[in-house]
Amino acid sequence: FDLAGRPAYYGHAYYAWSAGHDTRTREQIYYWLISGCNNDIEEFRRYCKEREIKYLIYDPSFYAYQYPAGVSFNAEFFSANLRQVAYFSGENGTIIYEIY
């Protein structure tokens, strides 16, 4: 859930798939978003605004996830272009960024 209590854009795919949603397309869009939309902050914000995605949650475990070849979570892009609104210093060091 985002900070306003709405469901996250990309959660566990099984539920969405079992409800008949096109999870393959959403997965490709998710990979494009987490990579920073080809390092284009304006495109990233435009897409997020259209879908009312206001916050990005970053957890260091995203680096350990096995993404497809050529896909990675672009933490540097987000830290350089988005405003950090929360940091949780526990084991993980989770960060919440405001997109707009």
mmCIF file of C-alpha atoms in Angstrom:
data_model
loop_
_atom_site.group_PDB
_atom_site.id
_atom_site.type_symbol
_atom_site.label_atom_id
_atom_site.label_comp_id
_atom_site.label_asym_id
_atom_site.label_seq_id
_atom_site.Cartn_x
_atom_site.Cartn_y
_atom_site.Cartn_z
ATOM 1 C CA PHE A 1 0.000 0.000 0.000
ATOM 2 C CA ASP A 2 1.115 3.534 -0.633
ATOM 3 C CA LEU A 3 1.032 6.141 2.107
ATOM 4 C CA ALA A 4 -2.568 7.044 1.262
ATOM 5 C CA GLY A 5 -3.669 3.444 1.840
ATOM 6 C CA ARG A 6 -4.253 2.558 -1.812
ATOM 7 C CA PRO A 7 -2.963 -0.755 -3.141
ATOM 8 C CA ALA A 8 0.597 -0.719 -4.450
ATOM 9 C CA TYR A 9 1.072 -0.592 -8.224
ATOM 10 C CA TYR A 10 2.927 -3.848 -8.370
ATOM 11 C CA GLY A 11 2.254 -6.381 -5.666
ATOM 12 C CA HIS A 12 2.060 -10.156 -5.640
ATOM 13 C CA ALA A 13 1.217 -11.108 -9.238
ATOM 14 C CA TYR A 14 -0.777 -14.234 -8.365
ATOM 15 C CA TYR A 15 -3.836 -12.340 -7.165
ATOM 16 C CA ALA A 16 -3.914 -10.012 -10.181
ATOM 17 C CA TRP A 17 -3.361 -12.925 -12.568
ATOM 18 C CA SER A 18 -6.078 -15.043 -10.940
ATOM 19 C CA ALA A 19 -8.476 -12.087 -11.235
ATOM 20 C CA GLY A 20 -7.845 -11.985 -14.992
ATOM 21 C CA HIS A 21 -5.501 -8.991 -15.196
ATOM 22 C CA ASP A 22 -2.713 -8.775 -17.773
ATOM 23 C CA THR A 23 0.189 -9.352 -15.379
ATOM 24 C CA ARG A 24 2.746 -9.853 -18.146
ATOM 25 C CA THR A 25 2.280 -6.310 -19.462
ATOM 26 C CA ARG A 26 2.250 -4.859 -15.948
ATOM 27 C CA GLU A 27 5.472 -6.719 -15.164
ATOM 28 C CA GLN A 28 7.187 -5.182 -18.205
ATOM 29 C CA ILE A 29 5.990 -1.719 -17.178
ATOM 30 C CA TYR A 30 7.205 -2.374 -13.628
ATOM 31 C CA TYR A 31 10.682 -3.235 -14.925
ATOM 32 C CA TRP A 32 10.698 -0.044 -17.015
ATOM 33 C CA LEU A 33 9.676 1.999 -13.950
ATOM 34 C CA ILE A 34 12.235 0.510 -11.544
ATOM 35 C CA SER A 35 14.995 1.074 -14.063
ATOM 36 C CA GLY A 36 14.098 4.807 -14.129
ATOM 37 C CA CYS A 37 12.280 4.955 -17.485
ATOM 38 C CA ASN A 38 15.570 5.046 -19.368
ATOM 39 C CA ASN A 39 16.899 7.680 -16.925
ATOM 40 C CA ASP A 40 14.066 10.075 -17.817
ATOM 41 C CA ILE A 41 12.643 11.600 -14.629
ATOM 42 C CA GLU A 42 9.977 13.558 -16.514
ATOM 43 C CA GLU A 43 8.684 10.396 -18.179
ATOM 44 C CA PHE A 44 8.792 8.554 -14.855
ATOM 45 C CA ARG A 45 6.763 11.293 -13.147
ATOM 46 C CA ARG A 46 4.317 11.583 -16.065
ATOM 47 C CA TYR A 47 3.545 7.877 -15.979
ATOM 48 C CA CYS A 48 3.225 7.834 -12.194
ATOM 49 C CA LYS A 49 0.906 10.858 -12.175
ATOM 50 C CA GLU A 50 -1.374 9.213 -14.744
ATOM 51 C CA ARG A 51 -1.739 6.240 -12.398
ATOM 52 C CA GLU A 52 -1.702 8.205 -9.138
ATOM 53 C CA ILE A 53 1.501 6.559 -7.946
ATOM 54 C CA LYS A 54 2.782 9.116 -5.455
ATOM 55 C CA TYR A 55 5.467 7.241 -3.525
ATOM 56 C CA LEU A 56 8.251 4.800 -4.225
ATOM 57 C CA ILE A 57 9.374 2.409 -1.532
ATOM 58 C CA TYR A 58 12.980 1.290 -1.823
ATOM 59 C CA ASP A 59 14.280 -1.675 0.113
ATOM 60 C CA PRO A 60 17.887 -2.856 -0.324
ATOM 61 C CA SER A 61 16.596 -6.395 -0.905
ATOM 62 C CA PHE A 62 15.523 -5.165 -4.348
ATOM 63 C CA TYR A 63 19.179 -5.516 -5.354
ATOM 64 C CA ALA A 64 19.131 -9.221 -4.463
ATOM 65 C CA TYR A 65 15.999 -9.964 -6.513
ATOM 66 C CA GLN A 66 16.617 -11.934 -9.709
ATOM 67 C CA TYR A 67 15.334 -9.583 -12.415
ATOM 68 C CA PRO A 68 15.500 -10.579 -16.088
ATOM 69 C CA ALA A 69 18.747 -9.866 -17.941
ATOM 70 C CA GLY A 70 19.285 -6.144 -18.423
ATOM 71 C CA VAL A 71 16.849 -5.094 -15.669
ATOM 72 C CA SER A 72 17.910 -3.650 -12.329
ATOM 73 C CA PHE A 73 16.498 -1.374 -9.664
ATOM 74 C CA ASN A 74 18.073 2.032 -10.333
ATOM 75 C CA ALA A 75 18.514 3.237 -6.732
ATOM 76 C CA GLU A 76 20.976 5.965 -7.757
ATOM 77 C CA PHE A 77 18.472 7.469 -10.210
ATOM 78 C CA PHE A 78 15.749 7.649 -7.579
ATOM 79 C CA SER A 79 17.977 9.059 -4.838
ATOM 80 C CA ALA A 80 19.207 11.777 -7.236
ATOM 81 C CA ASN A 81 15.765 12.736 -8.566
ATOM 82 C CA LEU A 82 13.196 12.131 -5.833
ATOM 83 C CA ARG A 83 12.720 13.625 -2.382
ATOM 84 C CA GLN A 84 13.237 11.201 0.488
ATOM 85 C CA VAL A 85 10.322 11.458 2.937
ATOM 86 C CA ALA A 86 11.144 8.572 5.290
ATOM 87 C CA TYR A 87 14.041 6.326 6.218
ATOM 88 C CA PHE A 88 13.860 3.221 8.379
ATOM 89 C CA SER A 89 17.303 2.407 9.727
ATOM 90 C CA GLY A 90 16.597 -1.133 10.901
ATOM 91 C CA GLU A 91 18.203 -4.134 9.238
ATOM 92 C CA ASN A 92 17.038 -3.162 5.782
ATOM 93 C CA GLY A 93 17.369 0.611 5.559
ATOM 94 C CA THR A 94 14.084 1.049 3.700
ATOM 95 C CA ILE A 95 13.527 4.479 2.109
ATOM 96 C CA ILE A 96 10.288 6.095 0.956
ATOM 97 C CA TYR A 97 10.550 8.668 -1.829
ATOM 98 C CA GLU A 98 7.897 11.148 -2.887
ATOM 99 C CA ILE A 99 7.393 11.093 -6.654
ATOM 100 C CA TYR A 100 5.250 14.238 -6.916
#
